[in-house]
């Protein structure tokens, strides 16, 4: 499989696209006003301890207080978020997920050092952990813990044993070490140098912590471009293409220090055609904002976001197949399973996701679809849990997200529907106006009024309701005028006296 990373720089944003066989599978964006904060280490102070949710809120100097769950409080136990991805060598006597009550660990006003593990999203503050972890190119250092971990993606037993041996020899005293997937096959000296670099960084952070007065930023993680090299540029990436000369030189220099054998794979793009246009990425990004996605052979999937979860519906669409109905449905579901896994990565959809595949009669076909989806999800860097497919063709997915989704960056809430996806129909708006005519007309005190409405509503009122409005005006012996006002949206209208000076809507509420 051909794998590429394409990095585009503009004055106000940096965009990173990951392509697999020329298909966009992952997309990251960082803008000036919303820089990446995950990995940042802060000296904070506990604002409140809430036993009911076993969590605390920490002032770290940001607009919203950070959320600290009991499972993220450093107690010498393992971080649950690492358990699913890493095989740990755990000292005897220690238990996983054995947490004392948070009120026994933290008190209001207490100073605490925390690290952001999940960006602030919507009205929620960032999620933090007091279990500090410092990622390097090949390893992750976790101060004040006593474990050795190997990424589960390194599945060769001989290689795992080799890496454990190296870590036992060079692990900094009083720290846990996790070997990352990129560490597979790497020489001992490179891992040793990586650990020395991380140990040095932690000592610098400790010195800053001693001098800090909370709330204060102690340490920022690397910027998004270095993050791409450190976390995304693995051995299976064929090429990185960058369209900014100074960044190209900076990243090439970084690679020569940490992974010199990969430095030649970084290329500078100098063509006049915009980089994302050349790779046909721009059009793909626009498609990610659509809820309906067409897939091969005429089927389609629909992605709908709600407050509680994300629902994904699979439909056959134009695909009828050449064989029987069951096989047509199976083929559609298999194609959709692969595309859904890609869309979850690409859009970075997190939380609870419910996928409604087309109903299949045979258990073996449901199993095939489940296996196809599970295999496709293995490419996802984010931790995800996938339930078995139900008799009704439903699969539930819980996917971890550490940053706002693509939809968050590229869209605002609709001022008309305020996120509901629905607005009042033209007919309903016309009925509201007619109700107002009655309300104002019954007392018999007003001789005329003008309705200022959105032009779309105005056209409908004149073409479809003119006769009825005339009847109402005659009944109440009033003059009723409909005036177009493009400043007003579809669900908004004003009611004024004929001279336009009095607000009748306010008077008759």
Short mmCIF file of C-alpha atoms in Angstrom, two decimals:
data_model
loop_
_atom_site.label_atom_id
_atom_site.label_comp_id
_atom_site.label_asym_id
_atom_site.label_seq_id
_atom_site.Cartn_x
_atom_site.Cartn_y
_atom_site.Cartn_z
CA UNK A 1 0.00 0.00 0.00
CA UNK A 2 1.29 3.43 -0.97
CA UNK A 3 1.09 5.88 1.94
CA UNK A 4 1.77 9.62 1.77
CA UNK A 5 1.54 12.65 4.06
CA UNK A 6 0.79 15.99 2.42
CA UNK A 7 1.28 19.22 4.43
CA UNK A 8 -0.13 22.54 3.25
CA UNK A 9 0.83 25.88 4.85
CA UNK A 10 -1.13 29.11 4.54
CA UNK A 11 -0.90 32.34 6.49
CA UNK A 12 -3.60 31.33 8.96
CA UNK A 13 -3.72 27.54 9.01
CA UNK A 14 -1.75 24.32 8.60
CA UNK A 15 -3.45 21.31 7.00
CA UNK A 16 -2.17 17.75 7.05
CA UNK A 17 -3.64 15.05 4.82
CA UNK A 18 -2.82 11.34 5.01
CA UNK A 19 -3.35 9.37 1.80
CA UNK A 20 -3.48 5.61 1.39
CA UNK A 21 -3.32 4.49 -2.25
CA UNK A 22 -4.17 8.10 -3.24
CA UNK A 23 -7.33 8.07 -1.08
CA UNK A 24 -7.76 10.62 1.73
CA UNK A 25 -8.10 8.72 5.04
CA UNK A 26 -7.11 11.22 7.72
CA UNK A 27 -7.08 15.00 7.94
CA UNK A 28 -5.71 17.36 10.59
CA UNK A 29 -6.02 21.12 10.74
CA UNK A 30 -4.57 23.79 13.02
CA UNK A 31 -5.57 27.44 12.88
CA UNK A 32 -3.99 30.47 14.50
CA UNK A 33 -6.92 30.99 16.86
CA UNK A 34 -7.22 27.32 17.88
CA UNK A 35 -3.76 25.88 18.29
CA UNK A 36 -3.29 22.31 19.45
CA UNK A 37 -3.11 22.03 23.26
CA UNK A 38 -3.08 18.23 23.78
CA UNK A 39 0.12 17.22 25.55
CA UNK A 40 0.52 20.58 27.28
CA UNK A 41 1.53 20.37 30.96
CA UNK A 42 0.10 22.87 33.47
CA UNK A 43 0.47 23.75 37.11
CA UNK A 44 -3.15 24.05 38.26
CA UNK A 45 -5.35 24.37 41.30
CA UNK A 46 -8.40 22.26 42.22
CA UNK A 47 -11.58 24.36 41.93
CA UNK A 48 -14.03 21.68 43.01
CA UNK A 49 -14.17 17.97 43.86
CA UNK A 50 -17.44 16.27 42.84
CA UNK A 51 -17.83 12.81 44.47
CA UNK A 52 -21.06 12.13 42.55
CA UNK A 53 -19.17 11.87 39.24
CA UNK A 54 -15.81 10.95 40.80
CA UNK A 55 -14.14 13.93 39.16
CA UNK A 56 -12.56 17.30 39.94
CA UNK A 57 -12.39 20.59 38.08
CA UNK A 58 -8.97 22.20 37.76
CA UNK A 59 -8.12 25.84 37.05
CA UNK A 60 -5.26 25.78 34.53
CA UNK A 61 -5.65 29.37 33.36
CA UNK A 62 -7.90 28.65 30.39
CA UNK A 63 -11.40 30.00 29.74
CA UNK A 64 -13.05 26.81 31.04
CA UNK A 65 -11.91 24.66 33.97
CA UNK A 66 -10.29 21.34 33.04
CA UNK A 67 -12.02 18.04 33.85
CA UNK A 68 -10.02 15.49 35.88
CA UNK A 69 -11.61 12.04 36.37
CA UNK A 70 -10.48 9.76 39.19
CA UNK A 71 -9.09 7.29 36.62
CA UNK A 72 -6.70 10.05 35.47
CA UNK A 73 -5.32 10.82 38.92
CA UNK A 74 -1.78 9.51 39.32
CA UNK A 75 -1.82 6.80 42.00
CA UNK A 76 0.87 4.49 40.67
CA UNK A 77 -1.79 2.53 38.71
CA UNK A 78 -1.98 2.21 34.95
CA UNK A 79 -3.67 4.79 32.78
CA UNK A 80 -6.81 2.99 31.48
CA UNK A 81 -6.47 4.72 28.11
CA UNK A 82 -3.21 2.88 27.54
CA UNK A 83 -4.37 -0.57 28.61
CA UNK A 84 -6.18 -1.40 25.37
CA UNK A 85 -3.26 -0.41 23.16
CA UNK A 86 -0.29 -1.65 25.15
CA UNK A 87 0.83 -4.88 26.80
CA UNK A 88 2.29 -3.94 30.18
CA UNK A 89 4.76 -5.70 32.40
CA UNK A 90 3.09 -4.90 35.72
CA UNK A 91 4.91 -5.29 39.07
CA UNK A 92 3.25 -7.90 41.27
CA UNK A 93 0.68 -6.72 43.78
CA UNK A 94 -0.57 -3.90 41.57
CA UNK A 95 -4.12 -3.97 40.24
CA UNK A 96 -5.54 -2.27 37.17
CA UNK A 97 -8.53 0.08 37.51
CA UNK A 98 -8.44 -0.05 41.31
CA UNK A 99 -9.18 3.60 42.18
CA UNK A 100 -9.81 5.03 45.65
CA UNK A 101 -12.60 7.66 45.99
CA UNK A 102 -11.55 10.97 44.46
CA UNK A 103 -12.44 12.85 47.68
CA UNK A 104 -9.69 10.85 49.41
CA UNK A 105 -7.14 11.91 46.76
CA UNK A 106 -7.86 15.59 46.10
CA UNK A 107 -9.05 18.63 48.03
CA UNK A 108 -10.37 22.00 46.90
CA UNK A 109 -7.55 24.56 46.62
CA UNK A 110 -4.88 21.86 46.23
CA UNK A 111 -2.11 22.51 43.68
CA UNK A 112 -1.68 19.81 41.05
CA UNK A 113 0.33 19.24 37.86
CA UNK A 114 -1.81 18.01 34.96
CA UNK A 115 -1.49 17.30 31.27
CA UNK A 116 -4.18 17.88 28.62
CA UNK A 117 -5.23 14.58 27.02
CA UNK A 118 -8.35 15.80 25.17
CA UNK A 119 -9.04 19.22 23.65
CA UNK A 120 -11.85 21.44 24.89
CA UNK A 121 -14.91 20.69 22.74
CA UNK A 122 -18.07 22.80 22.51
CA UNK A 123 -19.02 23.87 26.07
CA UNK A 124 -16.73 21.30 27.74
CA UNK A 125 -13.30 22.21 29.06
CA UNK A 126 -10.24 20.10 28.26
CA UNK A 127 -9.85 16.69 29.87
CA UNK A 128 -6.63 16.35 31.84
CA UNK A 129 -4.59 13.71 33.63
CA UNK A 130 -2.07 13.95 36.43
CA UNK A 131 -0.33 10.92 34.93
CA UNK A 132 2.23 12.76 32.83
CA UNK A 133 3.47 11.13 29.62
CA UNK A 134 6.18 12.45 27.31
CA UNK A 135 6.11 10.95 23.81
CA UNK A 136 9.28 10.57 21.80
CA UNK A 137 9.88 9.13 18.36
CA UNK A 138 10.20 5.50 19.54
CA UNK A 139 9.09 5.53 23.19
CA UNK A 140 6.83 7.25 25.71
CA UNK A 141 8.21 8.18 29.15
CA UNK A 142 5.80 8.19 32.11
CA UNK A 143 7.49 9.68 35.21
CA UNK A 144 6.75 8.30 38.69
CA UNK A 145 5.44 4.94 37.44
CA UNK A 146 7.09 1.54 37.31
CA UNK A 147 6.04 -0.34 34.17
CA UNK A 148 7.33 -1.50 30.82
CA UNK A 149 4.91 -1.53 27.90
CA UNK A 150 5.10 -2.63 24.27
CA UNK A 151 2.62 -1.51 21.61
CA UNK A 152 0.24 -4.33 20.69
CA UNK A 153 0.77 -3.47 17.04
CA UNK A 154 4.24 -5.00 17.37
CA UNK A 155 3.11 -8.61 17.21
CA UNK A 156 6.41 -10.44 16.56
CA UNK A 157 7.27 -12.22 19.82
CA UNK A 158 11.03 -12.17 19.19
CA UNK A 159 10.96 -8.42 18.49
CA UNK A 160 8.87 -7.77 21.60
CA UNK A 161 11.37 -9.65 23.76
CA UNK A 162 14.25 -7.71 22.18
CA UNK A 163 12.57 -4.39 22.93
CA UNK A 164 11.78 -5.38 26.52
CA UNK A 165 15.42 -6.25 27.03
CA UNK A 166 16.51 -2.85 25.67
CA UNK A 167 14.05 -0.96 27.88
CA UNK A 168 15.08 -2.86 31.02
CA UNK A 169 18.68 -1.85 30.30
CA UNK A 170 18.09 1.86 29.56
CA UNK A 171 14.86 2.78 31.35
CA UNK A 172 15.31 5.98 33.44
CA UNK A 173 15.00 5.31 37.16
CA UNK A 174 11.52 5.91 38.58
CA UNK A 175 9.77 6.05 35.21
CA UNK A 176 7.61 3.78 33.11
CA UNK A 177 8.43 3.35 29.42
CA UNK A 178 6.20 2.35 26.53
CA UNK A 179 7.72 1.34 23.22
CA UNK A 180 5.74 2.82 20.35
CA UNK A 181 4.92 1.05 17.09
CA UNK A 182 7.65 3.11 15.37
CA UNK A 183 10.22 1.42 17.67
CA UNK A 184 9.84 -1.94 15.92
CA UNK A 185 13.12 -2.95 14.27
CA UNK A 186 14.94 0.15 15.51
CA UNK A 187 18.54 -0.21 16.72
CA UNK A 188 19.27 -0.14 20.45
CA UNK A 189 21.26 3.11 20.23
CA UNK A 190 18.34 5.01 18.66
CA UNK A 191 15.96 3.90 21.43
CA UNK A 192 18.58 4.70 24.06
CA UNK A 193 19.09 8.22 22.62
CA UNK A 194 15.32 8.75 22.50
CA UNK A 195 15.01 7.82 26.19
CA UNK A 196 17.90 10.15 27.13
CA UNK A 197 16.21 12.99 25.29
CA UNK A 198 12.91 12.33 27.12
CA UNK A 199 14.64 12.08 30.50
CA UNK A 200 16.37 15.42 29.88
CA UNK A 201 13.06 17.01 28.89
CA UNK A 202 11.38 15.74 32.08
CA UNK A 203 14.14 17.19 34.29
CA UNK A 204 13.65 20.59 32.62
CA UNK A 205 9.90 20.34 33.24
CA UNK A 206 10.48 19.46 36.93
CA UNK A 207 12.59 22.61 37.35
CA UNK A 208 9.83 24.75 35.82
CA UNK A 209 7.20 23.14 38.07
CA UNK A 210 9.19 24.09 41.19
CA UNK A 211 9.24 27.76 40.14
CA UNK A 212 5.64 28.00 38.85
CA UNK A 213 2.69 29.69 40.56
CA UNK A 214 -0.61 28.09 39.48
CA UNK A 215 -2.38 28.44 37.19
CA UNK A 216 0.53 28.36 34.74
CA UNK A 217 1.59 26.66 31.50
CA UNK A 218 4.71 24.58 32.19
CA UNK A 219 5.36 22.82 28.88
CA UNK A 220 3.84 22.85 25.38
CA UNK A 221 3.96 19.74 23.23
CA UNK A 222 5.44 19.99 19.75
CA UNK A 223 3.53 21.89 17.05
CA UNK A 224 1.30 20.03 14.62
CA UNK A 225 3.96 19.63 11.91
CA UNK A 226 6.54 18.07 14.22
CA UNK A 227 3.70 16.00 15.69
CA UNK A 228 3.05 14.67 12.17
CA UNK A 229 6.69 13.60 11.85
CA UNK A 230 6.92 12.15 15.35
CA UNK A 231 3.58 10.32 15.47
CA UNK A 232 2.49 9.77 11.86
CA UNK A 233 5.70 9.37 9.87
CA UNK A 234 6.26 5.65 10.32
CA UNK A 235 8.35 3.26 8.24
CA UNK A 236 5.43 2.47 5.93
CA UNK A 237 5.05 6.11 4.80
CA UNK A 238 6.57 6.48 1.34
CA UNK A 239 6.76 10.27 1.18
CA UNK A 240 5.98 13.56 2.93
CA UNK A 241 5.29 16.52 0.64
CA UNK A 242 5.49 20.09 2.02
CA UNK A 243 4.76 23.36 0.20
CA UNK A 244 6.69 25.72 2.52
CA UNK A 245 10.47 26.01 2.14
CA UNK A 246 11.35 27.11 5.69
CA UNK A 247 9.17 24.36 7.20
CA UNK A 248 10.69 21.85 4.78
CA UNK A 249 14.18 22.78 6.02
CA UNK A 250 13.10 22.69 9.68
CA UNK A 251 11.45 19.27 9.42
CA UNK A 252 14.31 17.83 7.37
CA UNK A 253 16.70 18.95 10.11
CA UNK A 254 14.46 17.36 12.77
CA UNK A 255 14.45 14.05 10.91
CA UNK A 256 18.22 14.06 10.40
CA UNK A 257 18.55 14.14 14.19
CA UNK A 258 15.94 11.51 15.10
CA UNK A 259 15.42 9.34 12.01
CA UNK A 260 18.13 10.11 9.42
CA UNK A 261 17.16 7.13 7.24
CA UNK A 262 13.76 8.78 6.61
CA UNK A 263 15.01 12.31 5.81
CA UNK A 264 15.22 11.64 2.06
CA UNK A 265 11.47 10.91 1.96
CA UNK A 266 10.61 14.54 2.72
CA UNK A 267 9.99 16.49 -0.51
CA UNK A 268 9.48 20.21 -1.15
CA UNK A 269 6.56 21.04 -3.46
CA UNK A 270 7.23 24.10 -5.68
CA UNK A 271 4.65 23.79 -8.47
CA UNK A 272 2.27 26.71 -9.22
CA UNK A 273 -0.81 24.49 -8.88
CA UNK A 274 -1.93 24.55 -5.19
CA UNK A 275 -0.68 21.43 -3.40
CA UNK A 276 -4.13 20.18 -2.30
CA UNK A 277 -5.51 20.74 -5.79
CA UNK A 278 -2.66 18.74 -7.29
CA UNK A 279 -3.50 15.79 -5.01
CA UNK A 280 -7.28 16.38 -5.48
CA UNK A 281 -7.66 16.72 -1.71
CA UNK A 282 -9.68 19.96 -1.69
CA UNK A 283 -12.74 18.33 -3.26
CA UNK A 284 -12.54 15.43 -0.79
CA UNK A 285 -12.51 17.84 2.17
CA UNK A 286 -15.70 19.49 0.91
CA UNK A 287 -17.39 16.08 0.74
CA UNK A 288 -16.69 15.51 4.45
CA UNK A 289 -19.19 18.26 5.26
CA UNK A 290 -22.01 16.38 3.54
CA UNK A 291 -24.22 13.97 5.49
CA UNK A 292 -24.87 11.73 2.46
CA UNK A 293 -21.92 9.77 1.02
CA UNK A 294 -22.26 7.75 -2.16
CA UNK A 295 -20.23 4.55 -2.30
CA UNK A 296 -19.30 2.17 -5.11
CA UNK A 297 -22.09 0.49 -7.10
CA UNK A 298 -24.73 3.08 -6.21
CA UNK A 299 -25.25 2.52 -2.47
CA UNK A 300 -24.95 5.35 0.04
CA UNK A 301 -24.55 6.04 3.74
CA UNK A 302 -26.07 8.88 5.78
CA UNK A 303 -24.25 10.32 8.82
CA UNK A 304 -26.37 12.22 11.35
CA UNK A 305 -25.00 13.96 14.48
CA UNK A 306 -27.17 14.25 17.61
CA UNK A 307 -26.41 15.41 21.13
CA UNK A 308 -26.17 11.84 22.44
CA UNK A 309 -24.63 9.90 19.55
CA UNK A 310 -23.85 9.72 15.84
CA UNK A 311 -26.10 7.52 13.71
CA UNK A 312 -24.97 6.04 10.39
CA UNK A 313 -27.53 4.51 8.05
CA UNK A 314 -26.68 2.24 5.09
CA UNK A 315 -28.90 2.13 1.98
CA UNK A 316 -28.73 0.24 -1.32
CA UNK A 317 -29.67 3.34 -3.33
CA UNK A 318 -29.37 2.67 -7.06
CA UNK A 319 -27.61 -0.67 -6.56
CA UNK A 320 -29.87 -3.62 -7.44
CA UNK A 321 -27.24 -6.29 -8.07
CA UNK A 322 -27.25 -9.13 -10.58
CA UNK A 323 -28.04 -11.90 -8.09
CA UNK A 324 -30.59 -12.40 -5.33
CA UNK A 325 -31.58 -9.76 -2.79
CA UNK A 326 -29.55 -11.20 0.11
CA UNK A 327 -26.32 -11.09 -1.91
CA UNK A 328 -27.06 -7.54 -3.11
CA UNK A 329 -27.55 -6.46 0.51
CA UNK A 330 -24.39 -8.27 1.64
CA UNK A 331 -22.29 -6.60 -1.06
CA UNK A 332 -23.70 -3.17 -0.23
CA UNK A 333 -23.01 -3.69 3.49
CA UNK A 334 -19.43 -4.86 2.87
CA UNK A 335 -18.65 -1.81 0.72
CA UNK A 336 -20.31 0.46 3.30
CA UNK A 337 -18.37 -1.13 6.20
CA UNK A 338 -15.05 -0.13 4.62
CA UNK A 339 -16.27 3.37 3.79
CA UNK A 340 -17.71 3.97 7.27
CA UNK A 341 -14.37 3.04 8.87
CA UNK A 342 -12.66 5.54 6.53
CA UNK A 343 -15.19 8.28 7.32
CA UNK A 344 -14.76 7.84 11.08
CA UNK A 345 -11.01 8.40 10.69
CA UNK A 346 -11.34 11.19 8.16
CA UNK A 347 -14.01 13.19 10.00
CA UNK A 348 -12.57 12.21 13.41
CA UNK A 349 -15.99 11.28 14.73
CA UNK A 350 -15.87 10.32 18.40
CA UNK A 351 -18.18 9.18 21.20
CA UNK A 352 -20.99 6.69 20.68
CA UNK A 353 -21.67 5.72 17.06
CA UNK A 354 -24.55 3.45 16.00
CA UNK A 355 -24.36 1.93 12.51
CA UNK A 356 -27.55 0.60 10.96
CA UNK A 357 -26.58 -1.85 8.21
CA UNK A 358 -29.26 -3.21 5.88
CA UNK A 359 -31.00 -6.23 7.47
CA UNK A 360 -29.53 -9.60 6.49
CA UNK A 361 -31.27 -12.93 7.02
CA UNK A 362 -28.20 -15.15 7.31
CA UNK A 363 -26.03 -15.15 10.42
CA UNK A 364 -22.91 -15.91 8.32
CA UNK A 365 -23.50 -12.73 6.28
CA UNK A 366 -23.84 -10.62 9.44
CA UNK A 367 -20.56 -12.12 10.64
CA UNK A 368 -18.86 -11.25 7.31
CA UNK A 369 -19.95 -7.61 7.60
CA UNK A 370 -18.81 -7.42 11.23
CA UNK A 371 -15.38 -8.89 10.37
CA UNK A 372 -15.01 -6.52 7.40
CA UNK A 373 -15.74 -3.53 9.60
CA UNK A 374 -13.42 -4.72 12.39
CA UNK A 375 -10.57 -5.26 9.93
CA UNK A 376 -11.08 -1.81 8.39
CA UNK A 377 -11.04 -0.22 11.87
CA UNK A 378 -7.60 -1.70 12.62
CA UNK A 379 -6.07 1.09 10.52
CA UNK A 380 -7.52 3.70 12.89
CA UNK A 381 -5.01 5.31 15.28
CA UNK A 382 -7.76 6.24 17.73
CA UNK A 383 -8.87 3.62 20.23
CA UNK A 384 -12.27 2.18 19.32
CA UNK A 385 -14.47 -0.56 20.76
CA UNK A 386 -16.80 -2.36 18.36
CA UNK A 387 -19.81 -4.39 19.52
CA UNK A 388 -21.00 -7.56 17.80
CA UNK A 389 -23.55 -7.00 15.04
CA UNK A 390 -27.13 -7.52 16.25
CA UNK A 391 -29.93 -9.49 14.55
CA UNK A 392 -31.24 -6.15 13.27
CA UNK A 393 -27.90 -5.29 11.63
CA UNK A 394 -26.81 -2.72 14.27
CA UNK A 395 -23.19 -2.22 15.34
CA UNK A 396 -22.30 0.07 18.24
CA UNK A 397 -18.90 1.77 18.26
CA UNK A 398 -17.24 3.74 21.02
CA UNK A 399 -14.40 5.78 19.51
CA UNK A 400 -11.96 7.99 21.37
CA UNK A 401 -11.49 11.52 20.08
CA UNK A 402 -8.77 13.88 21.35
CA UNK A 403 -9.56 16.92 19.19
CA UNK A 404 -12.69 18.57 17.75
CA UNK A 405 -14.12 16.84 14.68
CA UNK A 406 -13.64 18.15 11.15
CA UNK A 407 -17.24 19.39 11.18
CA UNK A 408 -16.35 21.62 14.15
CA UNK A 409 -13.56 23.37 12.23
CA UNK A 410 -15.48 23.86 9.00
CA UNK A 411 -19.00 24.75 10.13
CA UNK A 412 -21.04 26.93 12.47
CA UNK A 413 -24.42 26.21 13.97
CA UNK A 414 -27.22 27.21 11.58
CA UNK A 415 -28.82 30.48 12.82
CA UNK A 416 -32.18 29.36 11.40
CA UNK A 417 -32.60 25.93 12.93
CA UNK A 418 -30.00 26.25 15.79
CA UNK A 419 -28.66 22.79 15.07
CA UNK A 420 -31.98 20.95 14.78
CA UNK A 421 -31.82 20.63 11.00
CA UNK A 422 -35.46 21.80 10.75
CA UNK A 423 -37.22 25.16 10.30
CA UNK A 424 -40.91 26.00 10.19
CA UNK A 425 -42.49 25.39 6.79
CA UNK A 426 -43.76 28.27 4.65
CA UNK A 427 -47.32 27.12 5.34
CA UNK A 428 -46.74 27.22 9.11
CA UNK A 429 -45.27 30.72 8.88
CA UNK A 430 -48.31 31.89 6.86
CA UNK A 431 -50.63 30.45 9.54
CA UNK A 432 -48.71 32.39 12.24
CA UNK A 433 -49.25 35.64 10.32
CA UNK A 434 -52.95 34.91 9.95
CA UNK A 435 -53.18 34.25 13.72
CA UNK A 436 -51.56 37.64 14.37
CA UNK A 437 -54.08 39.38 12.08
CA UNK A 438 -56.89 37.89 14.21
CA UNK A 439 -55.17 38.77 17.49
CA UNK A 440 -54.70 42.41 16.50
CA UNK A 441 -57.99 42.68 14.60
CA UNK A 442 -60.42 41.39 17.25
CA UNK A 443 -60.16 44.40 19.64
CA UNK A 444 -60.96 46.68 16.65
CA UNK A 445 -58.52 49.44 17.69
CA UNK A 446 -56.07 49.18 14.77
CA UNK A 447 -57.02 50.38 11.28
CA UNK A 448 -54.03 48.95 9.43
CA UNK A 449 -50.74 47.07 9.75
CA UNK A 450 -47.76 46.03 7.69
CA UNK A 451 -45.99 42.69 7.97
CA UNK A 452 -42.26 42.82 7.16
CA UNK A 453 -41.21 39.31 6.11
CA UNK A 454 -38.43 37.37 4.40
CA UNK A 455 -38.88 37.66 0.57
CA UNK A 456 -39.50 33.89 0.23
CA UNK A 457 -42.40 34.13 2.68
CA UNK A 458 -43.60 37.34 1.01
CA UNK A 459 -43.85 35.65 -2.40
CA UNK A 460 -45.81 32.75 -0.89
CA UNK A 461 -48.22 35.08 0.95
CA UNK A 462 -49.01 37.08 -2.20
CA UNK A 463 -49.30 34.08 -4.54
CA UNK A 464 -51.02 31.50 -2.30
CA UNK A 465 -52.73 33.37 0.60
CA UNK A 466 -53.62 36.75 -0.88
CA UNK A 467 -57.36 36.00 -1.12
CA UNK A 468 -57.60 34.70 2.45
CA UNK A 469 -55.59 37.65 3.83
CA UNK A 470 -58.00 39.94 1.97
CA UNK A 471 -60.98 38.22 3.63
CA UNK A 472 -59.44 38.66 7.09
CA UNK A 473 -58.67 42.31 6.40
CA UNK A 474 -62.27 42.90 5.30
CA UNK A 475 -63.68 41.07 8.33
CA UNK A 476 -61.69 43.22 10.77
CA UNK A 477 -61.96 46.37 8.63
CA UNK A 478 -58.20 46.79 8.41
CA UNK A 479 -55.56 47.38 5.77
CA UNK A 480 -52.97 44.55 5.71
CA UNK A 481 -49.73 45.04 3.76
CA UNK A 482 -47.03 42.40 3.14
CA UNK A 483 -43.57 43.99 2.65
CA UNK A 484 -40.41 42.05 1.73
CA UNK A 485 -37.37 42.60 3.96
CA UNK A 486 -34.25 40.61 3.00
CA UNK A 487 -32.69 41.33 6.42
CA UNK A 488 -35.14 38.91 8.05
CA UNK A 489 -34.69 35.14 7.94
CA UNK A 490 -37.42 32.64 7.08
CA UNK A 491 -38.84 32.31 10.60
CA UNK A 492 -38.74 36.00 11.48
CA UNK A 493 -41.25 38.79 10.80
CA UNK A 494 -42.09 42.24 12.14
CA UNK A 495 -45.56 43.81 12.56
CA UNK A 496 -45.74 47.61 12.35
CA UNK A 497 -48.33 50.32 11.99
CA UNK A 498 -48.94 51.54 8.43
CA UNK A 499 -46.56 54.47 8.92
CA UNK A 500 -43.93 51.99 10.18
CA UNK A 501 -43.42 53.78 13.49
CA UNK A 502 -45.24 51.55 16.00
CA UNK A 503 -44.19 47.98 16.89
CA UNK A 504 -47.58 46.24 17.00
CA UNK A 505 -46.08 42.84 17.74
CA UNK A 506 -44.72 44.16 21.03
CA UNK A 507 -48.03 45.79 21.94
CA UNK A 508 -50.16 42.67 21.37
CA UNK A 509 -47.93 39.93 22.82
#
